[in-house]
């Protein structure tokens, strides 16, 4: 009798298993497909406005309490994350750092990115470089502007904001307004100036006549002033070169310290106004960076929805500010949202050539970011440049985002090289010879 009941139970278990297994497998396969689809680069056609999409996604809401100076993280829906009055923010600080390279769009990047990352400014930090070599930092964001343009901008900016003799502007910083915000020459150069930089100010004003071209021509190879000019170049704030910022990816003694737990992604945002263009693509690059970071964490469809909600929240805020006639929040005046190759023709042809050649390793680094040697690209061969030997991650500079972004990123870098091509090819002779032949 007992054996008969056992056989009946066993038979029942077998039939139940046969009946229930297909639906379970179907649900598992559907879930697996959904997970796979959400991690692909291309949109998979899911309706991101459908309620079920919102219900199944939770975002990491990072908030910071100014009083206790503590950070907390909770999981919320996209609608709650972007709701009016929400203090939620995205944070990628656990593995991502941005090098804010001075006078190269870093202020604009900080203003518009809207995603929490570690920032390094105004100089490289060895402690951060070590974390990029062995972890936990694995993603580096890097803004790149044409080296000659960037130096001219740095020279002119320092000439403006540094206190000079008989300066009637307020020296140093001051707390203003109800919130006691600290302002100074960086934010309000018309009212404030930066003090305690007397040697740099005298050097800019007296030695180089507040004119970057005087320094540029002093850097010519055949100039007797070159040794002094090289030293003075390095004493100008924001003059740190691209190769100095990325020395841990270039110097063989430092490159050997990079482990498998170190840097994996190198995301470059070029700042370049191409010939014939009215503006740069920089803000578009920043938007692509936002989408790229969010996609890698949450998937394509979720990132699309978040970009949509963020834009809707921004529009509502701007409409409310207009309705209340609320003045726009003060921003860094030295960080322009539009970058021009040169606001004025500040350099002679000789000065441009000598400065470009002095910064030739920065241009070689830019070519390295494009990948391959000069023979692999007929356009770049015109520049006569050999790329720098650097860590392979350098070649990933423009390999992120969608195909359109990749092409635009590369196009901007190529534009920087081609604008200086006739001066960067040292086989054509000295700068004096090239300029005389024009």
Short mmCIF file of C-alpha atoms in Angstrom, two decimals:
data_model
loop_
_atom_site.label_atom_id
_atom_site.label_comp_id
_atom_site.label_asym_id
_atom_site.label_seq_id
_atom_site.Cartn_x
_atom_site.Cartn_y
_atom_site.Cartn_z
CA UNK A 1 0.00 0.00 0.00
CA UNK A 2 2.82 2.42 1.02
CA UNK A 3 4.78 1.61 -2.13
CA UNK A 4 1.68 2.26 -4.27
CA UNK A 5 1.21 5.73 -2.73
CA UNK A 6 4.88 6.52 -3.29
CA UNK A 7 4.61 5.59 -6.97
CA UNK A 8 1.48 7.76 -7.32
CA UNK A 9 3.23 10.74 -5.70
CA UNK A 10 6.26 10.27 -7.92
CA UNK A 11 4.08 10.16 -11.02
CA UNK A 12 2.30 13.35 -9.87
CA UNK A 13 5.63 15.14 -9.34
CA UNK A 14 6.79 14.17 -12.84
CA UNK A 15 3.59 15.46 -14.49
CA UNK A 16 3.72 18.72 -12.52
CA UNK A 17 7.33 19.22 -13.57
CA UNK A 18 6.46 18.62 -17.23
CA UNK A 19 3.56 21.05 -17.00
CA UNK A 20 5.38 23.88 -15.20
CA UNK A 21 8.85 23.76 -16.73
CA UNK A 22 8.07 25.38 -20.16
CA UNK A 23 6.44 28.52 -18.68
CA UNK A 24 9.33 28.89 -16.23
CA UNK A 25 11.86 28.58 -19.03
CA UNK A 26 9.89 31.07 -21.14
CA UNK A 27 9.87 33.65 -18.35
CA UNK A 28 13.58 33.10 -17.71
CA UNK A 29 14.43 33.52 -21.40
CA UNK A 30 12.33 36.68 -21.60
CA UNK A 31 14.10 38.12 -18.57
CA UNK A 32 17.48 37.15 -20.01
CA UNK A 33 16.63 38.79 -23.34
CA UNK A 34 15.52 41.98 -21.57
CA UNK A 35 18.81 42.12 -19.67
CA UNK A 36 20.83 41.54 -22.83
CA UNK A 37 18.85 44.10 -24.83
CA UNK A 38 19.30 46.79 -22.20
CA UNK A 39 23.10 46.48 -22.39
CA UNK A 40 23.43 46.86 -26.17
CA UNK A 41 24.54 50.06 -27.89
CA UNK A 42 21.55 50.29 -30.23
CA UNK A 43 18.00 51.07 -29.19
CA UNK A 44 15.95 47.85 -29.04
CA UNK A 45 12.54 49.39 -29.68
CA UNK A 46 11.14 49.17 -26.13
CA UNK A 47 8.65 51.95 -25.42
CA UNK A 48 10.47 53.96 -22.77
CA UNK A 49 7.29 55.90 -21.99
CA UNK A 50 5.36 52.75 -21.08
CA UNK A 51 4.62 52.56 -17.32
CA UNK A 52 6.10 49.07 -17.06
CA UNK A 53 9.48 50.45 -18.12
CA UNK A 54 9.48 52.99 -15.31
CA UNK A 55 8.39 50.39 -12.76
CA UNK A 56 11.26 48.03 -13.42
CA UNK A 57 14.12 50.57 -13.24
CA UNK A 58 15.58 51.96 -10.02
CA UNK A 59 18.21 54.68 -10.03
CA UNK A 60 20.91 55.36 -7.46
CA UNK A 61 19.92 58.68 -5.89
CA UNK A 62 22.95 60.32 -4.29
CA UNK A 63 22.29 63.27 -1.96
CA UNK A 64 24.64 65.41 0.11
CA UNK A 65 23.72 66.98 3.46
CA UNK A 66 25.59 70.30 3.76
CA UNK A 67 25.06 70.53 7.51
CA UNK A 68 26.36 67.10 8.43
CA UNK A 69 28.58 66.89 5.33
CA UNK A 70 27.45 63.33 4.71
CA UNK A 71 26.45 61.54 1.53
CA UNK A 72 23.61 59.02 1.29
CA UNK A 73 22.47 56.73 -1.52
CA UNK A 74 18.93 55.39 -2.02
CA UNK A 75 17.17 53.64 -4.89
CA UNK A 76 14.30 55.55 -6.51
CA UNK A 77 12.30 55.49 -9.75
CA UNK A 78 13.31 57.81 -12.61
CA UNK A 79 10.18 59.93 -12.04
CA UNK A 80 11.10 60.44 -8.37
CA UNK A 81 14.74 61.08 -9.27
CA UNK A 82 13.84 63.91 -11.65
CA UNK A 83 10.79 65.20 -9.78
CA UNK A 84 10.53 68.91 -9.03
CA UNK A 85 12.42 69.68 -5.84
CA UNK A 86 14.38 66.43 -5.94
CA UNK A 87 17.94 66.67 -4.63
CA UNK A 88 19.00 63.43 -6.33
CA UNK A 89 22.21 63.31 -8.30
CA UNK A 90 24.21 60.70 -10.19
CA UNK A 91 27.58 59.81 -8.71
CA UNK A 92 30.36 57.92 -10.47
CA UNK A 93 33.05 58.90 -8.00
CA UNK A 94 33.86 55.32 -7.09
CA UNK A 95 35.72 54.73 -10.37
CA UNK A 96 35.68 57.90 -12.50
CA UNK A 97 37.85 61.03 -12.50
CA UNK A 98 37.91 64.09 -14.75
CA UNK A 99 41.10 66.07 -15.35
CA UNK A 100 40.03 69.71 -15.63
CA UNK A 101 42.76 70.96 -17.97
CA UNK A 102 42.91 74.74 -17.56
CA UNK A 103 41.69 76.98 -20.40
CA UNK A 104 40.43 73.99 -22.32
CA UNK A 105 36.71 73.90 -21.55
CA UNK A 106 36.91 72.35 -18.09
CA UNK A 107 34.70 75.03 -16.51
CA UNK A 108 32.00 74.42 -19.10
CA UNK A 109 32.31 70.67 -18.57
CA UNK A 110 31.85 71.07 -14.79
CA UNK A 111 28.84 73.32 -15.31
CA UNK A 112 26.96 71.14 -17.79
CA UNK A 113 27.93 67.53 -17.00
CA UNK A 114 25.49 67.21 -14.10
CA UNK A 115 27.05 63.93 -12.96
CA UNK A 116 29.25 63.52 -9.90
CA UNK A 117 32.84 62.51 -10.66
CA UNK A 118 36.19 63.24 -9.03
CA UNK A 119 37.76 66.46 -10.35
CA UNK A 120 41.47 67.30 -10.58
CA UNK A 121 42.37 71.00 -11.06
CA UNK A 122 44.45 73.11 -11.62
CA UNK A 123 47.44 70.73 -11.53
CA UNK A 124 47.86 66.94 -11.81
CA UNK A 125 47.85 65.00 -8.53
CA UNK A 126 50.20 62.07 -8.04
CA UNK A 127 47.74 60.45 -5.59
CA UNK A 128 45.04 60.37 -8.27
CA UNK A 129 47.48 59.10 -10.90
CA UNK A 130 48.37 56.23 -8.58
CA UNK A 131 44.69 55.30 -8.27
CA UNK A 132 44.46 55.30 -12.08
CA UNK A 133 47.51 53.05 -12.23
CA UNK A 134 46.28 50.38 -9.82
CA UNK A 135 42.63 51.20 -9.05
CA UNK A 136 40.00 51.87 -7.92
CA UNK A 137 39.80 54.66 -10.55
CA UNK A 138 39.38 53.09 -13.98
CA UNK A 139 37.76 55.80 -16.15
CA UNK A 140 39.48 59.09 -17.05
CA UNK A 141 37.62 62.04 -18.63
CA UNK A 142 39.95 64.49 -20.37
CA UNK A 143 39.19 67.79 -22.16
CA UNK A 144 41.50 68.67 -25.08
CA UNK A 145 41.87 72.06 -26.75
CA UNK A 146 44.39 73.03 -29.42
CA UNK A 147 47.66 73.56 -27.47
CA UNK A 148 48.50 76.92 -29.09
CA UNK A 149 44.99 78.29 -28.55
CA UNK A 150 44.97 77.07 -25.00
CA UNK A 151 48.25 78.78 -24.12
CA UNK A 152 47.14 82.10 -25.65
CA UNK A 153 43.97 81.89 -23.58
CA UNK A 154 45.95 81.15 -20.41
CA UNK A 155 48.39 84.03 -21.02
CA UNK A 156 45.63 86.55 -21.70
CA UNK A 157 43.48 85.35 -18.80
CA UNK A 158 46.26 85.64 -16.25
CA UNK A 159 47.12 89.11 -17.59
CA UNK A 160 43.52 90.13 -16.90
CA UNK A 161 42.82 88.67 -13.46
CA UNK A 162 46.13 89.27 -11.66
CA UNK A 163 46.33 92.44 -9.58
CA UNK A 164 48.66 95.03 -11.08
CA UNK A 165 50.10 98.19 -9.48
CA UNK A 166 47.48 100.86 -8.80
CA UNK A 167 44.74 98.31 -9.49
CA UNK A 168 41.43 99.76 -8.30
CA UNK A 169 39.65 96.38 -8.17
CA UNK A 170 39.05 94.58 -4.89
CA UNK A 171 42.06 92.43 -4.08
CA UNK A 172 41.41 88.80 -3.19
CA UNK A 173 38.02 87.24 -2.45
CA UNK A 174 34.88 88.43 -0.70
CA UNK A 175 31.67 86.85 0.60
CA UNK A 176 28.54 88.43 -0.86
CA UNK A 177 24.77 87.93 -0.85
CA UNK A 178 22.46 86.17 1.56
CA UNK A 179 24.16 82.84 1.00
CA UNK A 180 27.56 84.43 1.57
CA UNK A 181 28.95 83.13 -1.69
CA UNK A 182 32.67 83.63 -2.15
CA UNK A 183 33.61 85.53 -5.29
CA UNK A 184 36.89 86.82 -6.63
CA UNK A 185 38.79 87.55 -9.80
CA UNK A 186 37.95 84.20 -11.34
CA UNK A 187 34.21 84.89 -11.28
CA UNK A 188 34.15 88.70 -11.46
CA UNK A 189 37.35 89.95 -13.07
CA UNK A 190 35.77 93.36 -13.65
CA UNK A 191 35.41 93.90 -9.87
CA UNK A 192 38.05 91.65 -8.30
CA UNK A 193 41.66 90.69 -8.96
CA UNK A 194 43.88 87.90 -7.67
CA UNK A 195 46.72 89.01 -5.44
CA UNK A 196 49.91 87.28 -4.20
CA UNK A 197 51.09 86.56 -7.77
CA UNK A 198 53.42 89.56 -8.08
CA UNK A 199 56.26 87.75 -9.87
CA UNK A 200 53.97 86.23 -12.49
CA UNK A 201 52.17 89.54 -13.04
CA UNK A 202 55.42 91.48 -13.49
CA UNK A 203 56.73 88.83 -15.88
CA UNK A 204 53.59 88.97 -18.04
CA UNK A 205 53.32 92.77 -18.02
CA UNK A 206 56.94 93.88 -18.19
CA UNK A 207 58.99 91.05 -19.71
CA UNK A 208 56.40 90.10 -22.33
CA UNK A 209 54.44 93.36 -22.59
CA UNK A 210 51.12 91.58 -21.85
CA UNK A 211 51.42 90.10 -25.34
CA UNK A 212 51.61 86.31 -25.84
CA UNK A 213 53.33 86.79 -29.19
CA UNK A 214 56.42 88.25 -27.51
CA UNK A 215 56.80 85.05 -25.49
CA UNK A 216 55.93 82.86 -28.50
CA UNK A 217 58.70 84.38 -30.64
CA UNK A 218 61.14 84.12 -27.74
CA UNK A 219 60.57 80.35 -27.86
CA UNK A 220 61.95 80.07 -31.42
CA UNK A 221 64.86 77.60 -31.65
CA UNK A 222 67.27 80.28 -32.84
CA UNK A 223 66.19 82.89 -30.27
CA UNK A 224 68.82 83.84 -27.67
CA UNK A 225 65.89 84.42 -25.27
CA UNK A 226 64.69 80.81 -25.49
CA UNK A 227 66.21 79.49 -22.20
CA UNK A 228 64.55 82.26 -20.18
CA UNK A 229 61.32 81.95 -22.18
CA UNK A 230 61.08 78.21 -21.48
CA UNK A 231 61.37 78.87 -17.77
CA UNK A 232 58.80 81.66 -17.86
CA UNK A 233 56.39 79.51 -19.88
CA UNK A 234 56.23 77.01 -17.04
CA UNK A 235 55.58 79.75 -14.47
CA UNK A 236 52.33 80.83 -16.10
CA UNK A 237 49.26 79.39 -14.39
CA UNK A 238 47.33 76.91 -16.60
CA UNK A 239 50.39 76.39 -18.83
CA UNK A 240 50.74 72.72 -17.79
CA UNK A 241 50.97 70.82 -21.07
CA UNK A 242 48.85 67.83 -22.11
CA UNK A 243 51.89 65.55 -21.88
CA UNK A 244 52.54 66.76 -18.32
CA UNK A 245 48.93 66.04 -17.36
CA UNK A 246 49.19 62.52 -18.80
CA UNK A 247 52.80 61.71 -17.98
CA UNK A 248 51.77 58.52 -16.15
CA UNK A 249 50.46 57.22 -19.49
CA UNK A 250 53.56 58.32 -21.43
CA UNK A 251 56.68 57.96 -19.28
CA UNK A 252 57.79 54.28 -19.54
CA UNK A 253 58.89 54.34 -15.89
CA UNK A 254 55.34 55.23 -14.86
CA UNK A 255 53.46 53.21 -17.50
CA UNK A 256 54.95 49.98 -16.14
CA UNK A 257 53.11 50.62 -12.86
CA UNK A 258 49.67 50.38 -14.51
CA UNK A 259 47.95 47.13 -13.52
CA UNK A 260 44.89 45.28 -14.79
CA UNK A 261 42.90 46.97 -12.01
CA UNK A 262 43.90 50.43 -13.25
CA UNK A 263 42.67 52.67 -16.06
CA UNK A 264 40.45 50.97 -18.64
CA UNK A 265 38.63 53.87 -20.29
CA UNK A 266 39.97 57.17 -21.63
CA UNK A 267 37.15 59.52 -22.68
CA UNK A 268 38.31 62.63 -24.53
CA UNK A 269 36.15 65.70 -25.13
CA UNK A 270 37.73 67.96 -27.79
CA UNK A 271 37.16 71.72 -27.86
CA UNK A 272 37.66 72.79 -31.46
CA UNK A 273 35.98 75.28 -33.76
CA UNK A 274 36.55 73.80 -37.18
CA UNK A 275 37.11 75.87 -40.29
CA UNK A 276 33.80 77.25 -41.54
CA UNK A 277 31.89 76.31 -38.39
CA UNK A 278 30.05 78.85 -36.24
CA UNK A 279 30.69 77.06 -32.96
CA UNK A 280 32.29 74.01 -31.42
CA UNK A 281 30.68 70.62 -30.78
CA UNK A 282 31.82 70.70 -27.16
CA UNK A 283 28.40 70.89 -25.49
CA UNK A 284 27.23 68.09 -27.78
CA UNK A 285 30.25 66.04 -26.65
CA UNK A 286 29.24 66.68 -23.03
CA UNK A 287 25.70 65.43 -23.71
CA UNK A 288 27.15 62.31 -25.34
CA UNK A 289 29.30 61.79 -22.25
CA UNK A 290 26.23 62.01 -19.99
CA UNK A 291 24.43 59.44 -22.11
CA UNK A 292 27.47 57.16 -22.26
CA UNK A 293 27.99 57.07 -18.49
CA UNK A 294 24.30 56.48 -17.75
CA UNK A 295 24.02 53.82 -20.48
CA UNK A 296 26.92 51.85 -19.05
CA UNK A 297 25.25 51.76 -15.64
CA UNK A 298 21.56 51.41 -16.51
CA UNK A 299 21.33 50.38 -20.17
CA UNK A 300 20.34 52.16 -23.38
CA UNK A 301 16.61 52.55 -22.76
CA UNK A 302 16.98 53.78 -19.20
CA UNK A 303 19.59 56.33 -20.25
CA UNK A 304 17.29 57.59 -23.02
CA UNK A 305 14.49 58.06 -20.53
CA UNK A 306 16.75 59.83 -18.04
CA UNK A 307 18.03 62.25 -20.67
CA UNK A 308 14.41 62.98 -21.60
CA UNK A 309 13.35 63.57 -17.98
CA UNK A 310 16.40 65.71 -17.28
CA UNK A 311 15.64 67.92 -20.26
CA UNK A 312 11.99 68.29 -19.23
CA UNK A 313 13.07 69.28 -15.69
CA UNK A 314 15.53 71.82 -17.09
CA UNK A 315 12.88 73.40 -19.32
CA UNK A 316 10.40 73.67 -16.43
CA UNK A 317 13.03 75.30 -14.23
CA UNK A 318 13.92 77.85 -16.90
CA UNK A 319 10.24 78.65 -17.48
CA UNK A 320 9.71 79.17 -13.74
CA UNK A 321 12.74 81.45 -13.50
CA UNK A 322 11.46 83.53 -16.41
CA UNK A 323 8.02 83.75 -14.81
CA UNK A 324 9.55 85.02 -11.56
CA UNK A 325 12.05 87.26 -13.40
CA UNK A 326 14.74 85.46 -11.45
CA UNK A 327 18.27 86.40 -12.53
CA UNK A 328 20.38 83.60 -13.89
CA UNK A 329 22.76 82.01 -11.43
CA UNK A 330 26.27 83.43 -11.62
CA UNK A 331 28.68 81.24 -13.54
CA UNK A 332 32.42 81.18 -14.08
CA UNK A 333 33.02 84.05 -16.47
CA UNK A 334 36.35 82.54 -17.54
CA UNK A 335 34.56 79.44 -18.83
CA UNK A 336 32.95 80.38 -22.12
CA UNK A 337 30.30 78.11 -23.60
CA UNK A 338 31.63 79.00 -27.04
CA UNK A 339 35.28 78.62 -27.92
CA UNK A 340 36.96 80.28 -30.85
CA UNK A 341 40.34 79.30 -32.19
CA UNK A 342 41.56 82.82 -31.39
CA UNK A 343 39.34 85.74 -30.45
CA UNK A 344 41.86 87.99 -32.21
CA UNK A 345 44.92 87.34 -34.40
CA UNK A 346 47.18 87.51 -31.35
CA UNK A 347 50.17 85.74 -32.92
CA UNK A 348 52.35 86.53 -35.90
CA UNK A 349 53.05 83.64 -38.24
CA UNK A 350 56.51 83.35 -36.71
CA UNK A 351 55.08 83.32 -33.19
CA UNK A 352 52.49 80.70 -34.13
CA UNK A 353 55.13 78.45 -35.72
CA UNK A 354 57.59 78.71 -32.83
CA UNK A 355 54.90 78.12 -30.20
CA UNK A 356 53.46 75.14 -32.10
CA UNK A 357 56.91 73.58 -32.35
CA UNK A 358 57.61 74.21 -28.69
CA UNK A 359 54.39 72.29 -27.95
CA UNK A 360 55.01 69.62 -30.60
CA UNK A 361 54.83 66.74 -28.10
CA UNK A 362 51.27 67.79 -27.25
CA UNK A 363 50.37 67.54 -30.94
CA UNK A 364 52.10 64.16 -31.16
CA UNK A 365 49.99 63.08 -28.18
CA UNK A 366 46.83 64.21 -29.99
CA UNK A 367 47.86 62.10 -32.98
CA UNK A 368 48.39 59.14 -30.64
CA UNK A 369 44.78 59.56 -29.49
CA UNK A 370 43.69 58.86 -33.07
CA UNK A 371 45.50 55.51 -33.10
CA UNK A 372 48.03 54.22 -35.57
CA UNK A 373 51.03 55.97 -37.10
CA UNK A 374 51.22 58.81 -39.58
CA UNK A 375 51.45 56.39 -42.51
CA UNK A 376 48.04 54.96 -41.60
CA UNK A 377 46.25 58.21 -42.38
CA UNK A 378 47.06 60.17 -45.53
CA UNK A 379 45.68 63.41 -44.08
CA UNK A 380 47.76 63.21 -40.93
CA UNK A 381 50.90 62.39 -42.90
CA UNK A 382 50.88 66.01 -44.08
CA UNK A 383 51.69 67.10 -40.54
CA UNK A 384 54.89 65.06 -40.57
CA UNK A 385 54.28 63.85 -37.03
CA UNK A 386 55.12 60.60 -35.35
CA UNK A 387 52.69 59.69 -32.56
CA UNK A 388 54.05 59.47 -29.04
CA UNK A 389 54.72 56.05 -27.58
CA UNK A 390 52.08 55.81 -24.87
CA UNK A 391 49.88 53.36 -23.01
CA UNK A 392 47.35 51.73 -25.40
CA UNK A 393 44.41 53.29 -23.51
CA UNK A 394 45.36 56.63 -25.14
CA UNK A 395 44.05 55.24 -28.43
CA UNK A 396 40.57 54.85 -26.87
CA UNK A 397 40.15 58.65 -26.77
CA UNK A 398 37.39 58.69 -29.39
CA UNK A 399 36.20 55.06 -29.33
CA UNK A 400 33.22 55.66 -27.00
CA UNK A 401 29.65 56.73 -27.74
CA UNK A 402 27.75 56.14 -30.97
CA UNK A 403 29.32 56.16 -34.43
CA UNK A 404 28.45 59.78 -35.11
CA UNK A 405 30.15 60.89 -31.91
CA UNK A 406 33.25 58.82 -32.68
CA UNK A 407 33.57 60.50 -36.08
CA UNK A 408 32.99 63.99 -34.65
CA UNK A 409 35.51 63.44 -31.88
CA UNK A 410 38.17 62.26 -34.34
CA UNK A 411 37.29 65.09 -36.72
CA UNK A 412 37.92 67.68 -34.01
CA UNK A 413 41.32 66.21 -33.13
CA UNK A 414 42.31 66.00 -36.80
CA UNK A 415 41.30 69.65 -37.24
CA UNK A 416 43.71 70.68 -34.47
CA UNK A 417 46.56 68.90 -36.24
CA UNK A 418 45.76 70.17 -39.70
CA UNK A 419 45.53 73.82 -38.62
CA UNK A 420 49.17 73.68 -37.48
CA UNK A 421 50.38 71.13 -40.05
CA UNK A 422 52.61 73.45 -42.09
CA UNK A 423 54.49 74.45 -38.94
CA UNK A 424 54.71 71.04 -37.25
CA UNK A 425 56.67 69.41 -40.09
CA UNK A 426 60.23 70.17 -39.00
CA UNK A 427 61.63 68.68 -42.23
CA UNK A 428 60.53 71.88 -43.99
CA UNK A 429 63.15 73.91 -42.16
CA UNK A 430 63.15 76.53 -39.43
CA UNK A 431 60.15 78.69 -38.64
CA UNK A 432 61.99 81.72 -39.99
CA UNK A 433 62.56 79.92 -43.30
CA UNK A 434 58.93 78.75 -43.56
CA UNK A 435 57.52 82.20 -42.81
CA UNK A 436 59.93 83.91 -45.20
CA UNK A 437 58.86 81.55 -48.00
CA UNK A 438 55.16 82.33 -47.56
#
